[in-house]
Amino acid sequence: MPRAAILGLGQYLPDRVVTNHDLARMFNTSDDWIQQRTGIVERRYANGDDVGGSDLAIPAAEEAVKAAGMRMSDVEFIIFATLSPDYFFPGSACVLQDKLGLPGIGALDLRNQCSGFIYSLSVADAFIRMGKYERILVVGAEVHSTALEYTDRGRDVTVLFGDGAGAAILGATEEDRGILSTHLHADGRFAKDLWLEIPASRYNPRLSKEHLEQGRHYPRMNGRKVFKMAVEKLPEVINEALTANGVTLSDIALFVPHQANLRINEFVGETLGIPPEKIYNNIQRYGNTTAASIPIALNEAIHEGKAKKGDLIMLAAFGSGFTWASCLLRL
Ligand code: UT7
């Protein structure tokens, strides 16, 4: 049975840099508060009014295809992980498929928020192992900046998020590398602890003047609960991957966790006893780019020489849903 390996990665961050000081000019926050609680220094926002996740995904996908030594026309299927789709429907995978000039191939949206990229890797891995496809483009892309509330009411959420895209080409390989296992979890009892409620098909109309006045079209979060659950579930799901593969922490060359909060990743590292230099973080520069954060971080780690072919890499994520997941792979 073939294995699915990451054959190439790509990323795109818009060039508009928004610092903590910029946010502090819009509402009551400070660079000190944001850095102390989250580690974030700056993030990127998409430029202009008519830019969706599919637009950010184009250069990321092109870079991933190039890194894999392929042509775009070799892509057989697209999986697009996002919590900020271009439209309510159709999915961003369809929108991206058109922009990449790939009419006719299957295009799937995956809505699993911060765990979306690992869930997508899991689906791509299953398709490749069963022989259905040989080359799958997996994208994580978000435009958060158009849905954030730039006021004191929304400041806890607003300071965390940034826009960006990451992409990977998953391909069949007979080599002794690739995705070794994925572990996917969710607990919908906590759905409302990190969510964006409106527009919602359960209300008629889906979006009203009252909804807008109440600010229910902005994301809301119970930050303390997210933090508490994240530092409990991330070690659990990392240990699950280690046990499933009969490996130990010291076998892992690099941990590439979702970039939600530097403090969460530091806490998880301390809990498990992982040396800080073995945990890759770039949230300082990009904030939380949700489904895009892991492919961007893995790509940068490889470019910085912190992860190389043959290394065992652990990916892990926790976020809205709640969802959490891990993936052990050999590069
Ligand atoms: O992918 C998952 C995405 N989400 C997360 O990972 C979030 C996880 N949670 C967190 O990272 C933290 O809970 C936060 C960084 C969001 C908040 O940190 P906290 O230490 O849990 O703060 P808190 O919510 O308990 O608020 C402490 C104080 C409050 O003021 P009072 O009531 O003590 O006067 C907040 O109103 O900090 C205030 N506050 C802020 N102050 C300045 C909340 N947001 C801000 C802000 N700037 N942006």
Short mmCIF file of C-alpha atoms and ligand atoms in Angstrom, two decimals:
data_model
loop_
_atom_site.label_atom_id
_atom_site.label_comp_id
_atom_site.label_asym_id
_atom_site.label_seq_id
_atom_site.Cartn_x
_atom_site.Cartn_y
_atom_site.Cartn_z
CA MET A 1 0.00 0.00 0.00
CA PRO A 2 1.48 3.41 -0.91
CA ARG A 3 2.07 5.98 1.77
CA ALA A 4 1.20 9.67 1.46
CA ALA A 5 4.18 11.98 1.82
CA ILE A 6 4.46 15.76 1.76
CA LEU A 7 6.21 16.35 -1.57
CA GLY A 8 6.20 20.15 -1.43
CA LEU A 9 5.03 23.06 0.71
CA GLY A 10 4.17 26.68 0.03
CA GLN A 11 2.92 29.74 1.87
CA TYR A 12 1.62 33.21 1.31
CA LEU A 13 1.38 36.03 3.83
CA PRO A 14 -0.07 39.35 2.67
CA ASP A 15 2.51 42.15 2.85
CA ARG A 16 0.33 44.41 5.04
CA VAL A 17 1.92 44.19 8.50
CA VAL A 18 -0.30 45.17 11.47
CA THR A 19 1.60 45.57 14.72
CA ASN A 20 0.27 45.48 18.27
CA HIS A 21 0.88 49.24 18.36
CA ASP A 22 -1.39 49.65 15.31
CA LEU A 23 -4.18 47.77 17.16
CA ALA A 24 -3.59 49.85 20.31
CA ARG A 25 -4.46 52.93 18.25
CA MET A 26 -7.89 51.41 17.39
CA PHE A 27 -9.02 50.12 20.80
CA ASN A 28 -7.92 49.75 24.39
CA THR A 29 -5.03 47.27 24.34
CA SER A 30 -1.24 47.42 24.48
CA ASP A 31 1.83 45.80 22.97
CA ASP A 32 2.81 44.65 26.48
CA TRP A 33 -0.52 42.95 27.17
CA ILE A 34 -0.59 41.16 23.82
CA GLN A 35 3.03 40.01 23.96
CA GLN A 36 2.80 38.86 27.57
CA ARG A 37 -0.41 36.84 27.09
CA THR A 38 0.13 35.53 23.56
CA GLY A 39 3.68 36.16 22.31
CA ILE A 40 2.27 37.93 19.22
CA VAL A 41 4.15 41.03 17.98
CA GLU A 42 2.52 41.53 14.60
CA ARG A 43 0.23 39.86 12.10
CA ARG A 44 -0.63 40.25 8.41
CA TYR A 45 -3.93 41.49 6.96
CA ALA A 46 -5.13 41.00 3.40
CA ASN A 47 -4.92 44.12 1.27
CA GLY A 48 -8.12 45.51 -0.20
CA ASP A 49 -11.81 44.75 -0.03
CA ASP A 50 -12.32 41.83 -2.35
CA VAL A 51 -9.67 39.34 -1.23
CA GLY A 52 -10.71 35.89 -0.01
CA GLY A 53 -8.86 32.88 1.33
CA SER A 54 -8.84 31.42 -2.19
CA ASP A 55 -6.78 34.41 -3.38
CA LEU A 56 -4.21 33.97 -0.63
CA ALA A 57 -4.11 30.25 -1.45
CA ILE A 58 -3.05 30.76 -5.09
CA PRO A 59 0.62 31.72 -4.50
CA ALA A 60 0.86 29.16 -1.66
CA ALA A 61 -0.41 26.41 -3.98
CA GLU A 62 1.92 27.52 -6.79
CA GLU A 63 4.92 27.42 -4.46
CA ALA A 64 3.94 23.95 -3.14
CA VAL A 65 3.55 22.58 -6.68
CA LYS A 66 6.94 23.99 -7.65
CA ALA A 67 8.60 22.59 -4.52
CA ALA A 68 7.14 19.17 -5.37
CA GLY A 69 8.67 19.41 -8.85
CA MET A 70 5.25 19.15 -10.47
CA ARG A 71 2.98 21.15 -12.74
CA MET A 72 -0.36 22.47 -11.50
CA SER A 73 -2.09 20.18 -14.01
CA ASP A 74 -0.71 17.17 -12.09
CA VAL A 75 -3.02 17.98 -9.14
CA GLU A 76 -5.88 15.46 -9.05
CA PHE A 77 -7.91 16.68 -6.05
CA ILE A 78 -8.12 19.76 -3.79
CA ILE A 79 -8.86 19.88 -0.07
CA PHE A 80 -9.35 23.39 1.34
CA ALA A 81 -9.33 23.81 5.13
CA THR A 82 -10.75 27.11 6.37
CA LEU A 83 -13.07 28.69 8.92
CA SER A 84 -13.34 31.85 6.82
CA PRO A 85 -14.56 30.62 3.41
CA ASP A 86 -14.82 33.13 0.57
CA TYR A 87 -18.61 32.64 0.55
CA PHE A 88 -21.27 30.84 2.62
CA PHE A 89 -21.46 28.58 -0.46
CA PRO A 90 -19.99 27.24 -2.73
CA GLY A 91 -16.86 26.15 -0.93
CA SER A 92 -13.49 27.85 -1.31
CA ALA A 93 -12.04 24.66 -2.84
CA CYS A 94 -14.32 25.20 -5.88
CA VAL A 95 -13.38 28.88 -6.06
CA LEU A 96 -9.67 28.02 -5.88
CA GLN A 97 -10.01 25.18 -8.39
CA ASP A 98 -11.28 27.67 -10.98
CA LYS A 99 -8.50 30.16 -10.21
CA LEU A 100 -5.85 27.45 -10.57
CA GLY A 101 -7.31 26.41 -13.94
CA LEU A 102 -8.18 22.88 -12.91
CA PRO A 103 -11.79 22.42 -14.12
CA GLY A 104 -13.36 19.05 -13.42
CA ILE A 105 -11.19 17.75 -10.57
CA GLY A 106 -12.80 17.12 -7.17
CA ALA A 107 -12.72 19.99 -4.68
CA LEU A 108 -13.59 19.55 -1.00
CA ASP A 109 -13.95 22.12 1.78
CA LEU A 110 -13.09 21.02 5.28
CA ARG A 111 -14.44 23.08 8.17
CA ASN A 112 -12.45 22.05 11.22
CA GLN A 113 -10.95 25.38 12.22
CA CYS A 114 -7.53 25.22 13.91
CA SER A 115 -7.39 21.43 13.44
CA GLY A 116 -8.47 21.75 9.79
CA PHE A 117 -5.05 21.19 8.24
CA ILE A 118 -4.43 17.95 10.17
CA TYR A 119 -7.96 16.72 9.44
CA SER A 120 -7.25 17.48 5.75
CA LEU A 121 -3.95 15.59 5.83
CA SER A 122 -5.85 12.64 7.27
CA VAL A 123 -8.41 12.66 4.44
CA ALA A 124 -5.70 13.07 1.77
CA ASP A 125 -3.68 10.25 3.37
CA ALA A 126 -6.70 7.90 3.25
CA PHE A 127 -7.44 8.74 -0.42
CA ILE A 128 -3.82 8.14 -1.40
CA ARG A 129 -3.45 4.90 0.57
CA MET A 130 -6.61 3.47 -1.01
CA GLY A 131 -5.24 4.33 -4.45
CA LYS A 132 -7.96 6.84 -5.34
CA TYR A 133 -5.56 9.73 -6.06
CA GLU A 134 -1.78 10.15 -6.34
CA ARG A 135 -1.41 13.95 -6.07
CA ILE A 136 -3.59 16.01 -3.73
CA LEU A 137 -3.32 19.74 -3.03
CA VAL A 138 -4.12 20.45 0.62
CA VAL A 139 -4.59 24.12 1.45
CA GLY A 140 -5.21 25.97 4.69
CA ALA A 141 -6.14 29.62 4.19
CA GLU A 142 -7.87 32.30 6.22
CA VAL A 143 -8.98 35.89 5.91
CA HIS A 144 -9.83 36.78 9.50
CA SER A 145 -9.31 40.53 9.24
CA THR A 146 -12.72 41.23 7.66
CA ALA A 147 -14.61 39.58 10.56
CA LEU A 148 -12.82 41.00 13.59
CA GLU A 149 -14.37 43.58 15.90
CA TYR A 150 -11.93 46.47 16.29
CA THR A 151 -13.41 47.70 19.59
CA ASP A 152 -12.88 47.04 23.30
CA ARG A 153 -15.71 44.45 23.17
CA GLY A 154 -13.87 42.31 20.60
CA ARG A 155 -10.29 42.94 21.70
CA ASP A 156 -9.66 39.53 23.31
CA VAL A 157 -10.28 37.81 19.95
CA THR A 158 -9.10 40.53 17.58
CA VAL A 159 -5.52 40.68 18.83
CA LEU A 160 -5.01 36.96 18.20
CA PHE A 161 -5.78 36.47 14.53
CA GLY A 162 -4.01 37.13 11.24
CA ASP A 163 -4.53 36.30 7.57
CA GLY A 164 -2.44 33.85 5.57
CA ALA A 165 -2.28 30.67 3.54
CA GLY A 166 -0.24 27.48 3.55
CA ALA A 167 -0.31 24.62 1.08
CA ALA A 168 1.06 21.12 0.72
CA ILE A 169 1.20 18.59 -2.07
CA LEU A 170 0.48 15.14 -0.72
CA GLY A 171 1.66 12.38 -3.00
CA ALA A 172 1.92 8.62 -3.12
CA THR A 173 5.35 7.26 -2.28
CA GLU A 174 6.83 3.78 -1.85
CA GLU A 175 9.70 5.29 0.18
CA ASP A 176 9.94 4.77 3.93
CA ARG A 177 8.53 8.20 4.77
CA GLY A 178 5.28 10.14 4.80
CA ILE A 179 2.31 10.28 7.13
CA LEU A 180 2.64 7.57 9.78
CA SER A 181 -0.63 8.26 11.60
CA THR A 182 -3.28 10.88 12.28
CA HIS A 183 -5.46 11.16 15.39
CA LEU A 184 -8.63 13.22 15.14
CA HIS A 185 -10.93 14.36 17.98
CA ALA A 186 -13.81 16.73 18.60
CA ASP A 187 -16.18 17.66 21.42
CA GLY A 188 -19.15 19.66 20.19
CA ARG A 189 -20.35 20.39 23.73
CA PHE A 190 -17.92 23.31 23.55
CA ALA A 191 -19.09 24.60 20.15
CA LYS A 192 -20.12 27.97 21.56
CA ASP A 193 -16.88 28.57 23.46
CA LEU A 194 -15.17 29.68 20.24
CA TRP A 195 -17.55 30.44 17.41
CA LEU A 196 -18.90 32.82 14.83
CA GLU A 197 -22.69 32.57 15.00
CA ILE A 198 -24.09 34.73 12.21
CA PRO A 199 -25.08 34.34 9.38
CA ALA A 200 -26.81 31.11 10.42
CA SER A 201 -29.32 28.99 8.48
CA ARG A 202 -31.26 28.35 11.70
CA TYR A 203 -32.42 31.99 11.77
CA ASN A 204 -34.76 33.59 9.29
CA PRO A 205 -33.41 35.92 8.05
CA ARG A 206 -29.93 34.51 8.47
CA LEU A 207 -28.55 37.98 9.08
CA SER A 208 -30.67 40.84 10.45
CA LYS A 209 -30.16 44.42 11.53
CA GLU A 210 -30.54 43.22 15.15
CA HIS A 211 -27.82 40.61 14.70
CA LEU A 212 -25.47 43.29 13.42
CA GLU A 213 -26.36 45.65 16.28
CA GLN A 214 -25.69 42.86 18.79
CA GLY A 215 -22.35 42.08 17.12
CA ARG A 216 -23.24 38.42 16.66
CA HIS A 217 -21.45 38.39 13.29
CA TYR A 218 -18.09 38.65 15.09
CA PRO A 219 -16.20 35.68 16.54
CA ARG A 220 -16.67 35.16 20.29
CA MET A 221 -14.46 33.16 22.60
CA ASN A 222 -14.22 31.93 26.14
CA GLY A 223 -10.44 32.39 26.14
CA ARG A 224 -9.79 30.83 29.53
CA LYS A 225 -11.69 27.66 28.63
CA VAL A 226 -9.91 27.39 25.27
CA PHE A 227 -6.55 27.78 26.98
CA LYS A 228 -7.35 25.24 29.69
CA MET A 229 -8.63 22.59 27.29
CA ALA A 230 -5.79 23.18 24.80
CA VAL A 231 -3.07 22.55 27.38
CA GLU A 232 -4.88 19.36 28.45
CA LYS A 233 -5.74 17.92 25.03
CA LEU A 234 -2.53 18.74 23.12
CA PRO A 235 -0.28 16.58 25.36
CA GLU A 236 -2.91 13.81 25.23
CA VAL A 237 -3.11 13.74 21.44
CA ILE A 238 0.69 13.96 21.08
CA ASN A 239 1.08 11.00 23.44
CA GLU A 240 -1.57 9.13 21.44
CA ALA A 241 0.55 9.51 18.28
CA LEU A 242 3.74 8.47 20.08
CA THR A 243 2.09 5.33 21.50
CA ALA A 244 0.44 4.39 18.19
CA ASN A 245 3.84 4.45 16.49
CA GLY A 246 5.94 2.98 19.30
CA VAL A 247 8.22 6.03 19.43
CA THR A 248 9.26 8.35 22.26
CA LEU A 249 9.54 12.12 22.58
CA SER A 250 13.29 11.95 22.01
CA ASP A 251 12.74 10.34 18.57
CA ILE A 252 10.93 13.48 17.36
CA ALA A 253 13.20 15.94 15.55
CA LEU A 254 10.70 18.82 15.64
CA PHE A 255 7.25 19.60 17.04
CA VAL A 256 5.22 21.89 14.80
CA PRO A 257 2.11 22.85 16.76
CA HIS A 258 -0.76 25.05 15.63
CA GLN A 259 0.08 28.68 16.39
CA ALA A 260 -2.77 29.81 18.68
CA ASN A 261 -0.80 31.28 21.54
CA LEU A 262 2.92 31.05 22.32
CA ARG A 263 2.04 30.45 25.99
CA ILE A 264 -0.06 27.39 25.08
CA ASN A 265 2.85 25.89 23.14
CA GLU A 266 5.34 26.70 25.93
CA PHE A 267 2.99 25.16 28.51
CA VAL A 268 2.58 21.99 26.44
CA GLY A 269 6.37 21.78 26.00
CA GLU A 270 6.90 22.08 29.75
CA THR A 271 4.19 19.50 30.52
CA LEU A 272 5.74 16.94 28.20
CA GLY A 273 9.37 17.89 28.83
CA ILE A 274 10.14 18.97 25.26
CA PRO A 275 13.16 21.30 24.99
CA PRO A 276 12.02 24.72 23.64
CA GLU A 277 14.36 24.50 20.62
CA LYS A 278 12.44 21.42 19.46
CA ILE A 279 9.15 23.36 19.23
CA TYR A 280 8.78 25.55 16.17
CA ASN A 281 6.91 28.84 16.67
CA ASN A 282 6.31 31.79 14.36
CA ILE A 283 3.13 33.20 15.94
CA GLN A 284 5.23 36.24 16.94
CA ARG A 285 5.16 37.37 13.29
CA TYR A 286 1.82 36.10 11.99
CA GLY A 287 -0.62 35.71 14.89
CA ASN A 288 -3.06 32.81 14.68
CA THR A 289 -3.70 31.97 11.02
CA THR A 290 -5.84 28.97 12.02
CA ALA A 291 -5.95 26.33 9.24
CA ALA A 292 -2.90 27.94 7.61
CA SER A 293 -0.64 27.98 10.66
CA ILE A 294 0.80 24.44 10.50
CA PRO A 295 1.75 24.37 6.79
CA ILE A 296 3.30 27.86 7.11
CA ALA A 297 5.24 26.83 10.22
CA LEU A 298 6.43 23.54 8.70
CA ASN A 299 7.49 25.30 5.50
CA GLU A 300 9.46 27.93 7.43
CA ALA A 301 11.05 25.28 9.67
CA ILE A 302 12.29 23.43 6.59
CA HIS A 303 13.61 26.65 5.00
CA GLU A 304 15.42 27.52 8.24
CA GLY A 305 17.05 24.05 8.30
CA LYS A 306 15.19 23.01 11.49
CA ALA A 307 13.46 20.09 9.74
CA LYS A 308 14.98 18.00 6.97
CA LYS A 309 14.22 14.95 4.88
CA GLY A 310 14.07 11.81 7.01
CA ASP A 311 13.18 13.65 10.25
CA LEU A 312 10.25 12.55 12.41
CA ILE A 313 7.90 15.51 12.78
CA MET A 314 4.94 15.84 15.14
CA LEU A 315 2.07 18.14 14.19
CA ALA A 316 -0.65 18.96 16.74
CA ALA A 317 -3.57 21.37 16.90
CA PHE A 318 -6.43 22.44 19.14
CA GLY A 319 -9.24 24.89 18.42
CA SER A 320 -12.86 25.71 17.78
CA GLY A 321 -15.31 22.84 17.81
CA PHE A 322 -13.63 22.01 20.10
CA THR A 323 -11.45 19.95 17.78
CA TRP A 324 -7.96 18.61 18.34
CA ALA A 325 -5.65 16.40 16.33
CA SER A 326 -2.11 15.18 15.82
CA CYS A 327 -0.12 13.78 12.93
CA LEU A 328 3.21 11.98 13.03
CA LEU A 329 5.12 12.04 9.77
CA ARG A 330 8.56 11.35 8.39
CA LEU A 331 9.63 14.15 6.08
O1 UT7 B 1 -6.94 28.50 18.05
C1 UT7 B 1 -7.60 28.75 19.27
C2 UT7 B 1 -7.74 30.24 19.39
N1 UT7 B 1 -7.88 30.77 20.71
C3 UT7 B 1 -7.00 30.64 21.70
O2 UT7 B 1 -6.03 29.93 21.63
C4 UT7 B 1 -7.25 31.44 22.93
C5 UT7 B 1 -6.75 30.82 24.17
N2 UT7 B 1 -6.86 31.78 25.26
C6 UT7 B 1 -5.96 32.77 25.41
O3 UT7 B 1 -5.00 32.83 24.66
C7 UT7 B 1 -6.17 33.74 26.54
O4 UT7 B 1 -7.31 33.39 27.27
C8 UT7 B 1 -6.29 35.21 26.06
C9 UT7 B 1 -4.93 35.67 25.57
C10 UT7 B 1 -7.31 35.34 24.95
C11 UT7 B 1 -6.72 36.09 27.21
O5 UT7 B 1 -5.80 35.98 28.28
P1 UT7 B 1 -6.34 35.75 29.77
O6 UT7 B 1 -5.16 35.78 30.65
O7 UT7 B 1 -7.18 34.51 29.78
O8 UT7 B 1 -7.18 37.05 30.01
P2 UT7 B 1 -8.72 37.19 30.46
O9 UT7 B 1 -9.62 36.85 29.33
O10 UT7 B 1 -8.94 36.50 31.74
O11 UT7 B 1 -8.77 38.73 30.70
C12 UT7 B 1 -7.92 39.40 31.65
C13 UT7 B 1 -8.13 40.88 31.51
C14 UT7 B 1 -9.61 41.29 31.47
O12 UT7 B 1 -9.74 42.52 32.15
P3 UT7 B 1 -10.26 42.55 33.67
O13 UT7 B 1 -11.62 41.92 33.66
O14 UT7 B 1 -9.26 41.77 34.46
O15 UT7 B 1 -10.26 44.02 33.98
C15 UT7 B 1 -9.88 41.51 30.00
O16 UT7 B 1 -10.93 42.41 29.77
O17 UT7 B 1 -7.58 41.35 30.26
C16 UT7 B 1 -8.57 42.09 29.55
N3 UT7 B 1 -8.32 41.94 28.11
C17 UT7 B 1 -7.48 42.73 27.45
N4 UT7 B 1 -6.72 43.77 27.84
C18 UT7 B 1 -5.94 44.36 26.91
C19 UT7 B 1 -8.86 41.03 27.26
N5 UT7 B 1 -8.36 41.23 26.03
C20 UT7 B 1 -7.50 42.29 26.12
C21 UT7 B 1 -6.68 42.93 25.19
N6 UT7 B 1 -5.93 43.97 25.63
N7 UT7 B 1 -6.62 42.56 23.90
#
